[in-house]
Amino acid sequence: MSAETTPHHAALIDPAAESNSAASRKVADIRPLDPKDVDGLALLAQELLAFYGLPARNQRSYMAHKMAEELFERESNLKVLVAETTAGLQGFIAYTEVFALASCQRSFFIQDLFVTRRARASGVGAGLMAELVRQAEECGVEQIDWTADPWNEKATAFYEKLGPLLKSDKILYRLAGSSLRRSMQEQKL
């Protein structure tokens, strides 16, 4: 996230509690990532990798160092919102802003939305999405796009609750690792 981002804190109120009731409780503070959060974000990233059954290739301290460098010391288009409770960071949403040439409009693309196992179904994910929608409106962004794994039924159910969604029949392609290097070598005819 760039240093120019204006901090905004959105309190997420538990939807199960009545909004006018004094018994309403704050579920999480939704706010932009701060440099002091990178160790907690690295821990969440490791939990995200474990969720997908992937090994963490780097130690958390190295991940935190790289995150701080990429998000705060360089000019980065990646922005991160975090959900914090008294127990620490409970989730994040990482996204970029892009300009679509064909439609001539700005949009957000969500790289990752992740909520810790203990905070799932508590409203943290909804709070992160609500803050992203609020920021989109504030910035004049007309569209938010993301992908989801078809096997992740809980995520799919969560996204379906957001309202009418335009689903795509497009296929996501990715060149990475050895296939990226091989492709680059093959292009040098």
PDB file of C-alpha atoms in Angstrom:
ATOM      1  CA  MET A   1       0.000   0.000   0.000  1.00  0.00           C
ATOM      2  CA  SER A   2       1.336   3.377  -0.824  1.00  0.00           C
ATOM      3  CA  ALA A   3       2.148   5.804   1.942  1.00  0.00           C
ATOM      4  CA  GLU A   4      -0.213   8.325   0.327  1.00  0.00           C
ATOM      5  CA  THR A   5      -3.251   6.247   1.262  1.00  0.00           C
ATOM      6  CA  THR A   6      -5.385   8.106   3.746  1.00  0.00           C
ATOM      7  CA  PRO A   7      -6.055   5.902   6.754  1.00  0.00           C
ATOM      8  CA  HIS A   8      -9.702   5.116   7.307  1.00  0.00           C
ATOM      9  CA  HIS A   9     -11.042   2.944  10.045  1.00  0.00           C
ATOM     10  CA  ALA A  10     -14.374   1.205   9.610  1.00  0.00           C
ATOM     11  CA  ALA A  11     -15.891  -0.443  12.611  1.00  0.00           C
ATOM     12  CA  LEU A  12     -17.758  -3.611  11.768  1.00  0.00           C
ATOM     13  CA  ILE A  13     -20.769  -4.213  13.943  1.00  0.00           C
ATOM     14  CA  ASP A  14     -22.011  -7.754  14.508  1.00  0.00           C
ATOM     15  CA  PRO A  15     -25.125  -8.108  12.313  1.00  0.00           C
ATOM     16  CA  ALA A  16     -26.650 -10.539  14.822  1.00  0.00           C
ATOM     17  CA  ALA A  17     -26.832  -7.737  17.375  1.00  0.00           C
ATOM     18  CA  GLU A  18     -29.436  -5.027  16.959  1.00  0.00           C
ATOM     19  CA  SER A  19     -27.824  -1.881  15.621  1.00  0.00           C
ATOM     20  CA  ASN A  20     -29.711   0.389  18.037  1.00  0.00           C
ATOM     21  CA  SER A  21     -28.945  -1.788  21.024  1.00  0.00           C
ATOM     22  CA  ALA A  22     -26.279  -0.896  23.543  1.00  0.00           C
ATOM     23  CA  ALA A  23     -25.427  -4.582  23.412  1.00  0.00           C
ATOM     24  CA  SER A  24     -24.039  -4.187  19.886  1.00  0.00           C
ATOM     25  CA  ARG A  25     -20.470  -5.349  19.825  1.00  0.00           C
ATOM     26  CA  LYS A  26     -17.632  -4.399  17.548  1.00  0.00           C
ATOM     27  CA  VAL A  27     -16.373  -7.474  15.698  1.00  0.00           C
ATOM     28  CA  ALA A  28     -13.242  -5.954  14.116  1.00  0.00           C
ATOM     29  CA  ASP A  29     -11.565  -2.706  13.184  1.00  0.00           C
ATOM     30  CA  ILE A  30     -11.188  -2.642   9.391  1.00  0.00           C
ATOM     31  CA  ARG A  31      -8.349  -0.357   8.322  1.00  0.00           C
ATOM     32  CA  PRO A  32      -5.459  -0.002   5.874  1.00  0.00           C
ATOM     33  CA  LEU A  33      -2.342  -2.023   6.598  1.00  0.00           C
ATOM     34  CA  ASP A  34       0.218  -0.154   8.686  1.00  0.00           C
ATOM     35  CA  PRO A  35       3.967  -0.891   8.688  1.00  0.00           C
ATOM     36  CA  LYS A  36       3.663  -2.238  12.239  1.00  0.00           C
ATOM     37  CA  ASP A  37       1.239  -4.907  10.917  1.00  0.00           C
ATOM     38  CA  VAL A  38       3.588  -6.725   8.546  1.00  0.00           C
ATOM     39  CA  ASP A  39       4.569  -9.454  11.038  1.00  0.00           C
ATOM     40  CA  GLY A  40       0.886 -10.202  11.654  1.00  0.00           C
ATOM     41  CA  LEU A  41       0.203 -10.098   7.901  1.00  0.00           C
ATOM     42  CA  ALA A  42       3.054 -12.569   7.335  1.00  0.00           C
ATOM     43  CA  LEU A  43       1.471 -14.899   9.891  1.00  0.00           C
ATOM     44  CA  LEU A  44      -1.875 -14.614   8.067  1.00  0.00           C
ATOM     45  CA  ALA A  45      -0.122 -15.306   4.750  1.00  0.00           C
ATOM     46  CA  GLN A  46       1.386 -18.476   6.231  1.00  0.00           C
ATOM     47  CA  GLU A  47      -2.068 -19.541   7.414  1.00  0.00           C
ATOM     48  CA  LEU A  48      -3.408 -18.833   3.914  1.00  0.00           C
ATOM     49  CA  LEU A  49      -0.729 -21.070   2.400  1.00  0.00           C
ATOM     50  CA  ALA A  50      -1.574 -23.829   4.900  1.00  0.00           C
ATOM     51  CA  PHE A  51      -5.280 -23.501   3.991  1.00  0.00           C
ATOM     52  CA  TYR A  52      -4.350 -24.304   0.383  1.00  0.00           C
ATOM     53  CA  GLY A  53      -2.023 -27.109   1.470  1.00  0.00           C
ATOM     54  CA  LEU A  54       1.064 -25.236   0.294  1.00  0.00           C
ATOM     55  CA  PRO A  55       4.320 -25.049   2.210  1.00  0.00           C
ATOM     56  CA  ALA A  56       5.636 -21.692   3.362  1.00  0.00           C
ATOM     57  CA  ARG A  57       8.794 -21.276   1.295  1.00  0.00           C
ATOM     58  CA  ASN A  58      10.131 -18.554   3.562  1.00  0.00           C
ATOM     59  CA  GLN A  59      10.348 -17.899   7.275  1.00  0.00           C
ATOM     60  CA  ARG A  60       7.820 -15.434   8.647  1.00  0.00           C
ATOM     61  CA  SER A  61      10.513 -12.861   9.477  1.00  0.00           C
ATOM     62  CA  TYR A  62      11.685 -12.863   5.845  1.00  0.00           C
ATOM     63  CA  MET A  63       8.079 -12.617   4.606  1.00  0.00           C
ATOM     64  CA  ALA A  64       7.458  -9.640   6.900  1.00  0.00           C
ATOM     65  CA  HIS A  65      10.671  -7.967   5.682  1.00  0.00           C
ATOM     66  CA  LYS A  66       9.699  -8.447   2.006  1.00  0.00           C
ATOM     67  CA  MET A  67       6.140  -7.254   2.661  1.00  0.00           C
ATOM     68  CA  ALA A  68       7.407  -4.094   4.354  1.00  0.00           C
ATOM     69  CA  GLU A  69       9.831  -3.473   1.507  1.00  0.00           C
ATOM     70  CA  GLU A  70       7.291  -4.052  -1.271  1.00  0.00           C
ATOM     71  CA  LEU A  71       4.306  -2.354   0.348  1.00  0.00           C
ATOM     72  CA  PHE A  72       5.905   0.612   2.084  1.00  0.00           C
ATOM     73  CA  GLU A  73       9.415   1.253   0.743  1.00  0.00           C
ATOM     74  CA  ARG A  74       8.618   0.904  -2.952  1.00  0.00           C
ATOM     75  CA  GLU A  75       5.808   2.388  -4.930  1.00  0.00           C
ATOM     76  CA  SER A  76       3.300  -0.440  -4.949  1.00  0.00           C
ATOM     77  CA  ASN A  77      -0.100  -0.712  -6.570  1.00  0.00           C
ATOM     78  CA  LEU A  78      -1.091  -3.422  -4.075  1.00  0.00           C
ATOM     79  CA  LYS A  79      -3.282  -2.193  -1.247  1.00  0.00           C
ATOM     80  CA  VAL A  80      -4.160  -4.174   1.861  1.00  0.00           C
ATOM     81  CA  LEU A  81      -6.979  -3.746   4.349  1.00  0.00           C
ATOM     82  CA  VAL A  82      -6.764  -5.656   7.616  1.00  0.00           C
ATOM     83  CA  ALA A  83      -9.328  -6.718  10.189  1.00  0.00           C
ATOM     84  CA  GLU A  84      -8.045  -6.374  13.733  1.00  0.00           C
ATOM     85  CA  THR A  85      -9.600  -7.509  17.002  1.00  0.00           C
ATOM     86  CA  THR A  86      -8.218  -7.597  20.519  1.00  0.00           C
ATOM     87  CA  ALA A  87      -6.725 -10.960  19.521  1.00  0.00           C
ATOM     88  CA  GLY A  88      -4.718  -9.356  16.703  1.00  0.00           C
ATOM     89  CA  LEU A  89      -5.122  -9.451  12.926  1.00  0.00           C
ATOM     90  CA  GLN A  90      -7.948 -11.780  11.923  1.00  0.00           C
ATOM     91  CA  GLY A  91      -8.054 -11.246   8.169  1.00  0.00           C
ATOM     92  CA  PHE A  92      -7.034  -9.187   5.188  1.00  0.00           C
ATOM     93  CA  ILE A  93      -8.063  -8.255   1.698  1.00  0.00           C
ATOM     94  CA  ALA A  94      -5.316  -7.463  -0.830  1.00  0.00           C
ATOM     95  CA  TYR A  95      -6.296  -5.692  -4.039  1.00  0.00           C
ATOM     96  CA  THR A  96      -5.043  -3.546  -6.870  1.00  0.00           C
ATOM     97  CA  GLU A  97      -6.637  -0.783  -8.867  1.00  0.00           C
ATOM     98  CA  VAL A  98      -6.564  -1.216 -12.631  1.00  0.00           C
ATOM     99  CA  PHE A  99      -7.799   0.749 -15.614  1.00  0.00           C
ATOM    100  CA  ALA A 100      -9.707  -1.270 -18.209  1.00  0.00           C
ATOM    101  CA  LEU A 101      -8.931   0.054 -21.675  1.00  0.00           C
ATOM    102  CA  ALA A 102     -11.992  -1.401 -23.398  1.00  0.00           C
ATOM    103  CA  SER A 103     -14.548  -0.014 -20.940  1.00  0.00           C
ATOM    104  CA  CYS A 104     -12.497   3.057 -19.960  1.00  0.00           C
ATOM    105  CA  GLN A 105     -13.242   2.531 -16.295  1.00  0.00           C
ATOM    106  CA  ARG A 106     -11.260   1.911 -13.148  1.00  0.00           C
ATOM    107  CA  SER A 107     -11.760  -1.286 -11.210  1.00  0.00           C
ATOM    108  CA  PHE A 108     -10.379  -3.142  -8.218  1.00  0.00           C
ATOM    109  CA  PHE A 109      -9.044  -6.662  -8.571  1.00  0.00           C
ATOM    110  CA  ILE A 110      -8.925  -8.681  -5.361  1.00  0.00           C
ATOM    111  CA  GLN A 111      -5.758 -10.736  -5.089  1.00  0.00           C
ATOM    112  CA  ASP A 112      -6.698 -12.409  -1.804  1.00  0.00           C
ATOM    113  CA  LEU A 113      -9.416 -12.266   0.811  1.00  0.00           C
ATOM    114  CA  PHE A 114      -8.491 -14.311   3.853  1.00  0.00           C
ATOM    115  CA  VAL A 115      -9.983 -14.685   7.312  1.00  0.00           C
ATOM    116  CA  THR A 116      -8.469 -16.854  10.030  1.00  0.00           C
ATOM    117  CA  ARG A 117     -10.272 -20.060  10.846  1.00  0.00           C
ATOM    118  CA  ARG A 118     -11.315 -18.800  14.285  1.00  0.00           C
ATOM    119  CA  ALA A 119     -12.840 -15.618  12.827  1.00  0.00           C
ATOM    120  CA  ARG A 120     -14.739 -17.168   9.904  1.00  0.00           C
ATOM    121  CA  ALA A 121     -18.500 -16.624   9.912  1.00  0.00           C
ATOM    122  CA  SER A 122     -18.075 -13.798  12.458  1.00  0.00           C
ATOM    123  CA  GLY A 123     -18.577 -10.961   9.988  1.00  0.00           C
ATOM    124  CA  VAL A 124     -14.882 -10.186   9.429  1.00  0.00           C
ATOM    125  CA  GLY A 125     -14.969 -11.119   5.718  1.00  0.00           C
ATOM    126  CA  ALA A 126     -18.155  -9.120   5.197  1.00  0.00           C
ATOM    127  CA  GLY A 127     -16.526  -6.148   6.914  1.00  0.00           C
ATOM    128  CA  LEU A 128     -13.486  -6.322   4.662  1.00  0.00           C
ATOM    129  CA  MET A 129     -15.689  -6.484   1.555  1.00  0.00           C
ATOM    130  CA  ALA A 130     -17.904  -3.653   2.825  1.00  0.00           C
ATOM    131  CA  GLU A 131     -14.879  -1.406   3.356  1.00  0.00           C
ATOM    132  CA  LEU A 132     -13.569  -2.246  -0.117  1.00  0.00           C
ATOM    133  CA  VAL A 133     -16.967  -1.355  -1.612  1.00  0.00           C
ATOM    134  CA  ARG A 134     -16.932   1.909   0.360  1.00  0.00           C
ATOM    135  CA  GLN A 135     -13.456   2.731  -0.957  1.00  0.00           C
ATOM    136  CA  ALA A 136     -14.543   1.880  -4.508  1.00  0.00           C
ATOM    137  CA  GLU A 137     -17.410   4.317  -4.220  1.00  0.00           C
ATOM    138  CA  GLU A 138     -15.138   6.985  -2.734  1.00  0.00           C
ATOM    139  CA  CYS A 139     -12.574   6.563  -5.546  1.00  0.00           C
ATOM    140  CA  GLY A 140     -15.073   6.364  -8.425  1.00  0.00           C
ATOM    141  CA  VAL A 141     -14.280   2.707  -9.087  1.00  0.00           C
ATOM    142  CA  GLU A 142     -17.102   1.099 -11.072  1.00  0.00           C
ATOM    143  CA  GLN A 143     -16.276  -2.593 -10.684  1.00  0.00           C
ATOM    144  CA  ILE A 144     -14.648  -5.102  -8.342  1.00  0.00           C
ATOM    145  CA  ASP A 145     -13.385  -8.412  -9.734  1.00  0.00           C
ATOM    146  CA  TRP A 146     -12.003 -11.516  -8.074  1.00  0.00           C
ATOM    147  CA  THR A 147     -11.641 -15.231  -8.544  1.00  0.00           C
ATOM    148  CA  ALA A 148     -12.642 -18.077  -6.279  1.00  0.00           C
ATOM    149  CA  ASP A 149     -11.739 -21.739  -6.219  1.00  0.00           C
ATOM    150  CA  PRO A 150     -14.775 -23.786  -7.274  1.00  0.00           C
ATOM    151  CA  TRP A 151     -14.069 -26.368  -4.550  1.00  0.00           C
ATOM    152  CA  ASN A 152     -14.246 -23.734  -1.798  1.00  0.00           C
ATOM    153  CA  GLU A 153     -17.994 -23.947  -1.160  1.00  0.00           C
ATOM    154  CA  LYS A 154     -17.912 -21.684   1.903  1.00  0.00           C
ATOM    155  CA  ALA A 155     -16.240 -18.903  -0.071  1.00  0.00           C
ATOM    156  CA  THR A 156     -18.672 -19.368  -2.948  1.00  0.00           C
ATOM    157  CA  ALA A 157     -21.633 -19.178  -0.551  1.00  0.00           C
ATOM    158  CA  PHE A 158     -20.173 -16.020   1.018  1.00  0.00           C
ATOM    159  CA  TYR A 159     -19.751 -14.350  -2.382  1.00  0.00           C
ATOM    160  CA  GLU A 160     -23.239 -15.355  -3.513  1.00  0.00           C
ATOM    161  CA  LYS A 161     -24.688 -13.457  -0.519  1.00  0.00           C
ATOM    162  CA  LEU A 162     -23.147 -10.221  -1.811  1.00  0.00           C
ATOM    163  CA  GLY A 163     -25.879  -9.841  -4.409  1.00  0.00           C
ATOM    164  CA  PRO A 164     -26.047 -10.068  -8.182  1.00  0.00           C
ATOM    165  CA  LEU A 165     -22.697 -11.154  -9.512  1.00  0.00           C
ATOM    166  CA  LEU A 166     -21.516 -11.245 -13.094  1.00  0.00           C
ATOM    167  CA  LYS A 167     -19.743 -14.563 -13.404  1.00  0.00           C
ATOM    168  CA  SER A 168     -17.284 -15.205 -16.146  1.00  0.00           C
ATOM    169  CA  ASP A 169     -16.672 -18.243 -18.240  1.00  0.00           C
ATOM    170  CA  LYS A 170     -13.097 -17.089 -18.660  1.00  0.00           C
ATOM    171  CA  ILE A 171     -10.188 -19.279 -17.707  1.00  0.00           C
ATOM    172  CA  LEU A 172      -7.379 -17.957 -15.528  1.00  0.00           C
ATOM    173  CA  TYR A 173      -3.929 -18.643 -16.960  1.00  0.00           C
ATOM    174  CA  ARG A 174      -0.685 -18.290 -15.055  1.00  0.00           C
ATOM    175  CA  LEU A 175       2.966 -18.571 -16.022  1.00  0.00           C
ATOM    176  CA  ALA A 176       5.155 -19.088 -12.984  1.00  0.00           C
ATOM    177  CA  GLY A 177       8.400 -20.708 -11.956  1.00  0.00           C
ATOM    178  CA  SER A 178       9.941 -23.070 -14.491  1.00  0.00           C
ATOM    179  CA  SER A 179       7.120 -22.613 -17.031  1.00  0.00           C
ATOM    180  CA  LEU A 180       7.667 -18.835 -16.964  1.00  0.00           C
ATOM    181  CA  ARG A 181      11.425 -19.251 -17.444  1.00  0.00           C
ATOM    182  CA  ARG A 182      10.870 -21.803 -20.237  1.00  0.00           C
ATOM    183  CA  SER A 183       8.398 -19.465 -21.970  1.00  0.00           C
ATOM    184  CA  MET A 184      10.829 -16.556 -21.741  1.00  0.00           C
ATOM    185  CA  GLN A 185      13.612 -18.713 -23.231  1.00  0.00           C
ATOM    186  CA  GLU A 186      11.363 -19.948 -26.050  1.00  0.00           C
ATOM    187  CA  GLN A 187      10.437 -16.376 -26.957  1.00  0.00           C
ATOM    188  CA  LYS A 188      14.117 -15.561 -27.595  1.00  0.00           C
ATOM    189  CA  LEU A 189      14.131 -17.055 -31.077  1.00  0.00           C
TER     190      LEU A 189
END
